[in-house]
PDB file of C-alpha atoms in Angstrom:
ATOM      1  CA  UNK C 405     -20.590 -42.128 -54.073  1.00 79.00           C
ATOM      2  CA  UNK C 406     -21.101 -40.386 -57.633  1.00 96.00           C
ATOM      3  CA  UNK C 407     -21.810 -37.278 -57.026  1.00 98.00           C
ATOM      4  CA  UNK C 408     -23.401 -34.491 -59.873  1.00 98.00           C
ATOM      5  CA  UNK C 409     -23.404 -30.269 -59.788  1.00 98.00           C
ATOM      6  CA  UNK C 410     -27.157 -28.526 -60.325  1.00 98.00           C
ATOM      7  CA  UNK C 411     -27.020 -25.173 -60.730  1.00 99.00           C
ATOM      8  CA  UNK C 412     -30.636 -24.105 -61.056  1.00 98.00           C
ATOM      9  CA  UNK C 413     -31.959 -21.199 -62.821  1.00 98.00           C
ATOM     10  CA  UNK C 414     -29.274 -18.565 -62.620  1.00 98.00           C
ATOM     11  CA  UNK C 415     -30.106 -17.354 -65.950  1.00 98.00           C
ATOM     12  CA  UNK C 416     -30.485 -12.967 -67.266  1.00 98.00           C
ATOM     13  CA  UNK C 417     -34.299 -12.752 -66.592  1.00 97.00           C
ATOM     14  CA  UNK C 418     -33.730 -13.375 -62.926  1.00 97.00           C
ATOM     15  CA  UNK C 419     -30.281 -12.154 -62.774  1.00 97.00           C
ATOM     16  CA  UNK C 420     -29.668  -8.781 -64.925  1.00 94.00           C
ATOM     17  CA  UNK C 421     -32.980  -6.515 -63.667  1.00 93.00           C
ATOM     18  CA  UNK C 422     -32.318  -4.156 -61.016  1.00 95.00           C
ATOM     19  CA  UNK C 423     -33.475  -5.399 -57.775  1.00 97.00           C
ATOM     20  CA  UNK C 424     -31.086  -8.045 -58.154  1.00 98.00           C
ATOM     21  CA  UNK C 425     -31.056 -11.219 -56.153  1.00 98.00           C
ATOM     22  CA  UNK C 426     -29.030 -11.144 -52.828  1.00 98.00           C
ATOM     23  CA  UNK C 427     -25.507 -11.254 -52.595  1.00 98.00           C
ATOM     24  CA  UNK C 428     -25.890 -12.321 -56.258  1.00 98.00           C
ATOM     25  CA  UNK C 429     -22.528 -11.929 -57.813  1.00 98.00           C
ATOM     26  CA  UNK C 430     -20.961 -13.177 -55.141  1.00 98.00           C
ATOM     27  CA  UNK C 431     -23.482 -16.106 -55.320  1.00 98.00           C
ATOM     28  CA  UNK C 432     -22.126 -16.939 -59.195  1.00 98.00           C
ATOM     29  CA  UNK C 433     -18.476 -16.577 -58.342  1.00 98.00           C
ATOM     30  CA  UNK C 434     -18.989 -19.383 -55.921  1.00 98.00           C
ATOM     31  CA  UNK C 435     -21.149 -21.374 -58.382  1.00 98.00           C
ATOM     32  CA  UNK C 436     -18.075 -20.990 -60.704  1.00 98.00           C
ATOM     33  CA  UNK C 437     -15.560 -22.039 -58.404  1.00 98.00           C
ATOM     34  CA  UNK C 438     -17.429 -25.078 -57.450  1.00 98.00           C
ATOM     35  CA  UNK C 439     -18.251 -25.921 -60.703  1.00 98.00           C
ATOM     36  CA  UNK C 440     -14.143 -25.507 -61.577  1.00 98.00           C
ATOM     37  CA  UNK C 441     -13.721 -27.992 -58.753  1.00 97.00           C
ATOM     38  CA  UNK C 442     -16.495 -30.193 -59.784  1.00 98.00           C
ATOM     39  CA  UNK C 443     -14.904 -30.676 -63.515  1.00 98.00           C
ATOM     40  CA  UNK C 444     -11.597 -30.953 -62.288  1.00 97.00           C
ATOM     41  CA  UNK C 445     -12.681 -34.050 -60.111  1.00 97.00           C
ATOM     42  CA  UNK C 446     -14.665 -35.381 -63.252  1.00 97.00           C
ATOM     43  CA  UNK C 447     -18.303 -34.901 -61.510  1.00 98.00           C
ATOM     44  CA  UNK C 448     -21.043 -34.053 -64.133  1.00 98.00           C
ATOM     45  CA  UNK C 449     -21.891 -30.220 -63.751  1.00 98.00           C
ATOM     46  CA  UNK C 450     -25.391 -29.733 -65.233  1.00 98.00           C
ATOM     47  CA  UNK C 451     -26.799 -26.075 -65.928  1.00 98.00           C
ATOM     48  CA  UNK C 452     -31.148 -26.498 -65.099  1.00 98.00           C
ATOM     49  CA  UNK C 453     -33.022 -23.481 -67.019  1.00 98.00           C
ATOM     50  CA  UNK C 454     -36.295 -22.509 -66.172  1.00 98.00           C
ATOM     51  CA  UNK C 455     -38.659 -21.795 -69.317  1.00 97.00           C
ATOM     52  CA  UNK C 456     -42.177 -20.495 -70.284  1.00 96.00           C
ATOM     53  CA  UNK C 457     -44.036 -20.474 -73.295  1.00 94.00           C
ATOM     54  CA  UNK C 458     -43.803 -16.167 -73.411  1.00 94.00           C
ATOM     55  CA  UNK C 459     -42.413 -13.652 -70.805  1.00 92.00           C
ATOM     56  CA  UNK C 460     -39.012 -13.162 -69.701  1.00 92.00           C
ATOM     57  CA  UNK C 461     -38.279 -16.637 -69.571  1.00 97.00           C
ATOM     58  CA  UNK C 462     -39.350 -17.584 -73.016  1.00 96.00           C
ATOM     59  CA  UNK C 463     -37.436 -20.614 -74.460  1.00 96.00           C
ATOM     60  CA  UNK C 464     -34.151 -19.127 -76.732  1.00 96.00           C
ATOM     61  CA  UNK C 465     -34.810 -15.872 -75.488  1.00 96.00           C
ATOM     62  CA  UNK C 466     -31.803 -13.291 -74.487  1.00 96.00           C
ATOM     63  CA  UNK C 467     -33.225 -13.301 -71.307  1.00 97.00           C
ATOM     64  CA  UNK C 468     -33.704 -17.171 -71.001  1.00 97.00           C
ATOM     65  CA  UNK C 469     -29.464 -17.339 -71.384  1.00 98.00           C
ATOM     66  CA  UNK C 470     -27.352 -18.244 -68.577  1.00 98.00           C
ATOM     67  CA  UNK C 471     -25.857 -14.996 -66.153  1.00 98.00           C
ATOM     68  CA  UNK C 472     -23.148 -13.791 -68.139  1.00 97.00           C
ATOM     69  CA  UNK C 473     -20.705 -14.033 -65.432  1.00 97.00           C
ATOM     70  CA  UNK C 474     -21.733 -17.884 -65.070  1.00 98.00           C
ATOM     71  CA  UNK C 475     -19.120 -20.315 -66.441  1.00 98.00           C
ATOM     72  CA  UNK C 476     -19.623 -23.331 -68.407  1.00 98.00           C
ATOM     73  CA  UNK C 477     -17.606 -25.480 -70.032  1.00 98.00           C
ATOM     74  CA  UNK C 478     -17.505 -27.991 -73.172  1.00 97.00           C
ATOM     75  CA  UNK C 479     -18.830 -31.901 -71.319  1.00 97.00           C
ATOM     76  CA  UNK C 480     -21.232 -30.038 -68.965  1.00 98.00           C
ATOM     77  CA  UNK C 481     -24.948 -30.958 -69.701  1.00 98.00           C
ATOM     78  CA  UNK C 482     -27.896 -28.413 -69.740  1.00 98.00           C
ATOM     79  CA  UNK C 483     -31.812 -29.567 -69.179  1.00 98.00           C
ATOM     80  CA  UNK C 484     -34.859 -27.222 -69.788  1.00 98.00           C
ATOM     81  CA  UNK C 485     -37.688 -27.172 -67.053  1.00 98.00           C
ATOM     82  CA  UNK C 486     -41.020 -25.896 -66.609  1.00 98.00           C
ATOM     83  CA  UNK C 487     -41.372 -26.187 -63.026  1.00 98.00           C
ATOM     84  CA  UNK C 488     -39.974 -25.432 -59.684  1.00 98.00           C
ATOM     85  CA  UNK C 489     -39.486 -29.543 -59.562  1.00 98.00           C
ATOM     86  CA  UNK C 490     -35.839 -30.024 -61.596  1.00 98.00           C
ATOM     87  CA  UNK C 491     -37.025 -33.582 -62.477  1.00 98.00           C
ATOM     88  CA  UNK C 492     -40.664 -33.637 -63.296  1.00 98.00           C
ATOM     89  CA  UNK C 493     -41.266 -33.623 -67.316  1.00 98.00           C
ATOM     90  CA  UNK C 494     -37.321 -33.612 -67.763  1.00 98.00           C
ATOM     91  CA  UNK C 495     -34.258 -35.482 -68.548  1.00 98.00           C
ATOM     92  CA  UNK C 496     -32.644 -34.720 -65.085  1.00 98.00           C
ATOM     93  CA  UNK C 497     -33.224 -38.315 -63.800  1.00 97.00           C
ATOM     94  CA  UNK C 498     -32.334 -40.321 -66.915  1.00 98.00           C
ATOM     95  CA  UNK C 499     -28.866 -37.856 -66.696  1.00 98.00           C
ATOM     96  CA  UNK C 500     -27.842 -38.803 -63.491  1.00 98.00           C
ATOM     97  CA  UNK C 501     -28.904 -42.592 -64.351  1.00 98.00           C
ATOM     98  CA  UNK C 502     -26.551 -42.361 -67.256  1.00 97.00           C
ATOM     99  CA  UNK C 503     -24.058 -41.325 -65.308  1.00 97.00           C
ATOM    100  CA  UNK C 504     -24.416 -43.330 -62.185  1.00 97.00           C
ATOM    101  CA  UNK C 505     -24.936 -40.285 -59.942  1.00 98.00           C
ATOM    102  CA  UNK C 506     -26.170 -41.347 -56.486  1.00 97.00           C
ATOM    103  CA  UNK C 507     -25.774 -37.834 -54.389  1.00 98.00           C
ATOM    104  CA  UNK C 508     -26.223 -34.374 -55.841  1.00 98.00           C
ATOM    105  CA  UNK C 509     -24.848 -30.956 -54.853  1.00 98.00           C
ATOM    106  CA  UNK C 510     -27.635 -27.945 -55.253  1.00 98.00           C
ATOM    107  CA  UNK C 511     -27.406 -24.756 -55.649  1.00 98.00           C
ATOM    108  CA  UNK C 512     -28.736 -21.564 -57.670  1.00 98.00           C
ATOM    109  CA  UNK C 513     -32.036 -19.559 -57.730  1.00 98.00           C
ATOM    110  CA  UNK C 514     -34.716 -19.486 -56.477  1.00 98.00           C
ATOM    111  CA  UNK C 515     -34.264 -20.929 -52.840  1.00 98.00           C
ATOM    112  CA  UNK C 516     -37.783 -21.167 -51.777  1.00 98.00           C
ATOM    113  CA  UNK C 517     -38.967 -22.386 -54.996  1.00 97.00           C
ATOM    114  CA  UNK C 518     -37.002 -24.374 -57.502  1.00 98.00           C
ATOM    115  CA  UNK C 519     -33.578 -24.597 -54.894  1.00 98.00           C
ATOM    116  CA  UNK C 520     -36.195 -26.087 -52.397  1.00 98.00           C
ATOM    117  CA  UNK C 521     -38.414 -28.040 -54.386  1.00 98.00           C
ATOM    118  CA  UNK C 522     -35.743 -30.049 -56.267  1.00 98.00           C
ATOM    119  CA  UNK C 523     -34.014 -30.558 -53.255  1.00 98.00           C
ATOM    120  CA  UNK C 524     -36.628 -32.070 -51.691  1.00 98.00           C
ATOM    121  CA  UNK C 525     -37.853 -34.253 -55.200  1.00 98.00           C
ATOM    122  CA  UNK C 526     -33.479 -35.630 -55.005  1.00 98.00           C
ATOM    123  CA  UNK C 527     -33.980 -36.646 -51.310  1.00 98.00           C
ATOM    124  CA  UNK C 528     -37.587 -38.134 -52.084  1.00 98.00           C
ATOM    125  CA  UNK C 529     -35.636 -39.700 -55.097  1.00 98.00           C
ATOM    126  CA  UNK C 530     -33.348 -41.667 -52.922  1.00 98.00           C
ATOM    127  CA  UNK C 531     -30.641 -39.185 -53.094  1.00 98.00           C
ATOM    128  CA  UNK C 532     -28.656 -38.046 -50.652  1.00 98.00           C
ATOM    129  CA  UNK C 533     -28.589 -33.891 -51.092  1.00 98.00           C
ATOM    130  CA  UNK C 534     -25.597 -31.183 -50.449  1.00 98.00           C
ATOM    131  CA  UNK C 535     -27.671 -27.591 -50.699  1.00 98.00           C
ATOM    132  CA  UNK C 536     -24.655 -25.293 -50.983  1.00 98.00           C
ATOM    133  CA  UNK C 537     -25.610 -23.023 -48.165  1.00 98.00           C
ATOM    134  CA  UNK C 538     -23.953 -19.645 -49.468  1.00 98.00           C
ATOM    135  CA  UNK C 539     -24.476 -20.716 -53.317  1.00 98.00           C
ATOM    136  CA  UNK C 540     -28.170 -20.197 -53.599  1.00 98.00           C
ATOM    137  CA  UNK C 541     -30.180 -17.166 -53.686  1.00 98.00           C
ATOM    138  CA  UNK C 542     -33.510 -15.472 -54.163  1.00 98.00           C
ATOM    139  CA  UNK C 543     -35.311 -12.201 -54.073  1.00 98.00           C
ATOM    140  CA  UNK C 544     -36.539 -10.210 -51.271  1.00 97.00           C
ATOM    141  CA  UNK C 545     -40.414 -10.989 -50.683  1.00 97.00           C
ATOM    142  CA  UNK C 546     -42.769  -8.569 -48.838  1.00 96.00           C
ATOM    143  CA  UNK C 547     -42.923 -11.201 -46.004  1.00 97.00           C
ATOM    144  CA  UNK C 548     -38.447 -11.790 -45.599  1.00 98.00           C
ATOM    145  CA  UNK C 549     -35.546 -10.800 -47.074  1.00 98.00           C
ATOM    146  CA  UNK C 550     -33.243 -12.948 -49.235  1.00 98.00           C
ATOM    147  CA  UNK C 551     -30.983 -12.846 -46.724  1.00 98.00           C
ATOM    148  CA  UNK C 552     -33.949 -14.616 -44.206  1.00 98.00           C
ATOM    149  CA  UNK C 553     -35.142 -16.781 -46.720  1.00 98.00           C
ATOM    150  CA  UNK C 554     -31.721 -18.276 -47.281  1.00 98.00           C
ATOM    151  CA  UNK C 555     -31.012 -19.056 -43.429  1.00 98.00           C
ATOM    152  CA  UNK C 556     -34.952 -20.705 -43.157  1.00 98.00           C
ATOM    153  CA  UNK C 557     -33.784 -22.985 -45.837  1.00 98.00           C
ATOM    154  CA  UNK C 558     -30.289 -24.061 -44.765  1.00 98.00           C
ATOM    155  CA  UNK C 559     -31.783 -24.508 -41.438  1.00 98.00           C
ATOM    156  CA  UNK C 560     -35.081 -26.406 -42.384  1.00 98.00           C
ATOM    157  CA  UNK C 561     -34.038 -28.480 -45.325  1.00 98.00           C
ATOM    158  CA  UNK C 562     -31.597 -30.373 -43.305  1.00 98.00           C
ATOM    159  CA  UNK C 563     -34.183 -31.258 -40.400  1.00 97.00           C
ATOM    160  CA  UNK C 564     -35.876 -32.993 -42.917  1.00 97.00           C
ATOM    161  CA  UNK C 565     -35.394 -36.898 -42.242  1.00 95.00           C
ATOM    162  CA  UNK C 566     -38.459 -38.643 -43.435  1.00 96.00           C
ATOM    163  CA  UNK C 567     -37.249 -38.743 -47.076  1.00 96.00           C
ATOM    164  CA  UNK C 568     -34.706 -41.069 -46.115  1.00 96.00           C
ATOM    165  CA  UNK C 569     -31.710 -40.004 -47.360  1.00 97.00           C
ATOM    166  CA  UNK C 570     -29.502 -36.682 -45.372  1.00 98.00           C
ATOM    167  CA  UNK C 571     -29.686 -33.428 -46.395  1.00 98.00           C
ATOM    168  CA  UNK C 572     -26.851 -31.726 -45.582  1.00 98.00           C
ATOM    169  CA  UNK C 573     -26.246 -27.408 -46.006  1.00 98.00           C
ATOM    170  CA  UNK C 574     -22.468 -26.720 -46.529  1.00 98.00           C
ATOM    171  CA  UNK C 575     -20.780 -23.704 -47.514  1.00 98.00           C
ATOM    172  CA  UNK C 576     -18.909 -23.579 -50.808  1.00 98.00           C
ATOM    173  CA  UNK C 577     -15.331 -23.574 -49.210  1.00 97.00           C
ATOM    174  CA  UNK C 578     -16.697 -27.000 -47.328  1.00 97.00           C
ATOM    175  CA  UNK C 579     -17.317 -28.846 -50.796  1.00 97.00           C
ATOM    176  CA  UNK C 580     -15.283 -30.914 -51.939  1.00 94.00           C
ATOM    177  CA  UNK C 581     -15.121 -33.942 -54.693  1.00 94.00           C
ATOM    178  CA  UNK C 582     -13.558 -36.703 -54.941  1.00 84.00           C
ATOM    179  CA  UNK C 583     -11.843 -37.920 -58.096  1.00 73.00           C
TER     180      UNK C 583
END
C-alpha cells in the first residue's frame, strides 16, 4: 500500500493570533516528526493551504505562509484549496494518481472542518484513511473545546463504515511507513 502525508492548513492566519489552536505547538512538532519519518521512508508529504480571495487567508499573503515552526523539505508537494474538501477544484487527486498513492495519513487544522471533511472525501474516494489522532487541531467553539472536538472526531470518524474503505485514528508515535 502507497501511502501519502496531508498536512492541512497549518498555516500563520490560523496559527500565530492569540487564542491559539489547542495544544498547537505540540501539534506541529508531531506533524514534523511524522513528516521526517514520512520522507525518510520515501512517502510523498504534501503541505494543503487554505486560500480566499481577501482576508487573512489571502493567496501569497504573510499570513497565508506555512507555521513557522512547520518543516518542509525540497520533493514535498504543496496544493492550494478553497474549501474544507482537500480535493474538490484541486490537484490533490491527480497527485496521489501520479504517485500511485492508495491510503493517506491526515492530519492538521481544522478538525471539524477541513481535517473532517477531507477525511471523509479520501474514504468516499476509495481510500483507506489514517487521521493522526494527536496531530490535528482546532479552536475552541462556544459549543466544545478543542480538546472535545478532537476526541468527537477520533471517536466518530472511525465508526464510519459505509464509505467502504477503514478509517483508522492513531497517535503519532503509532505511525509508521514502510519503505
Amino acid at each position: 500500500m502507497k501511502t501519502a502525508l496531508l498536512i492541512i492548513d497549518v498555516q500563520r492566519g490560523l496559527f500565530d493570533d492569540e487564542p491559539r489552536p489547542f495544544e498547537a505547538d505540540a501539534v506541529i512538532a508531531r506533524i514534523n516528526a511524522l513528516a521526517a519519518r514520512a520522507r525518510e521512508s520515501g512517502v510523498p508529504v504534501i503541505f494543503i493551504q487554505h486560500e480566499t480571495a481577501s482576508g487573512n487567508l489571502a493567496h501569497g499573503s504573510e499570513t497565508w505562509q506555512l507555521e513557522r515552526q512547520l518543516h518542509t523539505a525540497p520533493g514535498d508537494h504543496f496544493v492550494r484549496k478553497t474549501t474544507p474538501d482537500s480535493f474538490l477544484r484541486t490537484t490533490l487527486q491527480a497527485l496521489l494518481d501520479e504517485h500511485g498513492v492508495t491510503h493517506v495519513v491526515i492530519c492538521g487544522y481544522a478538525s471539524e472542518f477541513c481535517v473532517d471533511t477531507t477525511v471523509r472525501r479520501a474514504a468516499a474516494l476509495g481510500y483507506p484513511v489514517t487521521l493522526v489522532a494527536d496531530a490535528h487541531t482546532t479552536h475552541d467553539k462556544e459549543h466544545a473545546t478543542a480538546a472535545a472536538i478532537r476526541m468527537h472526531e477520533n471517536a466518530t470518524l472511525p465508526d464510519i463504515a459505509s464509505f467502504g474503505p477503514e478509517i483508522r485514528a492513531q497517535a503519532t508515535a503509532e505511525i509508521g511507513f514502510a519503505k
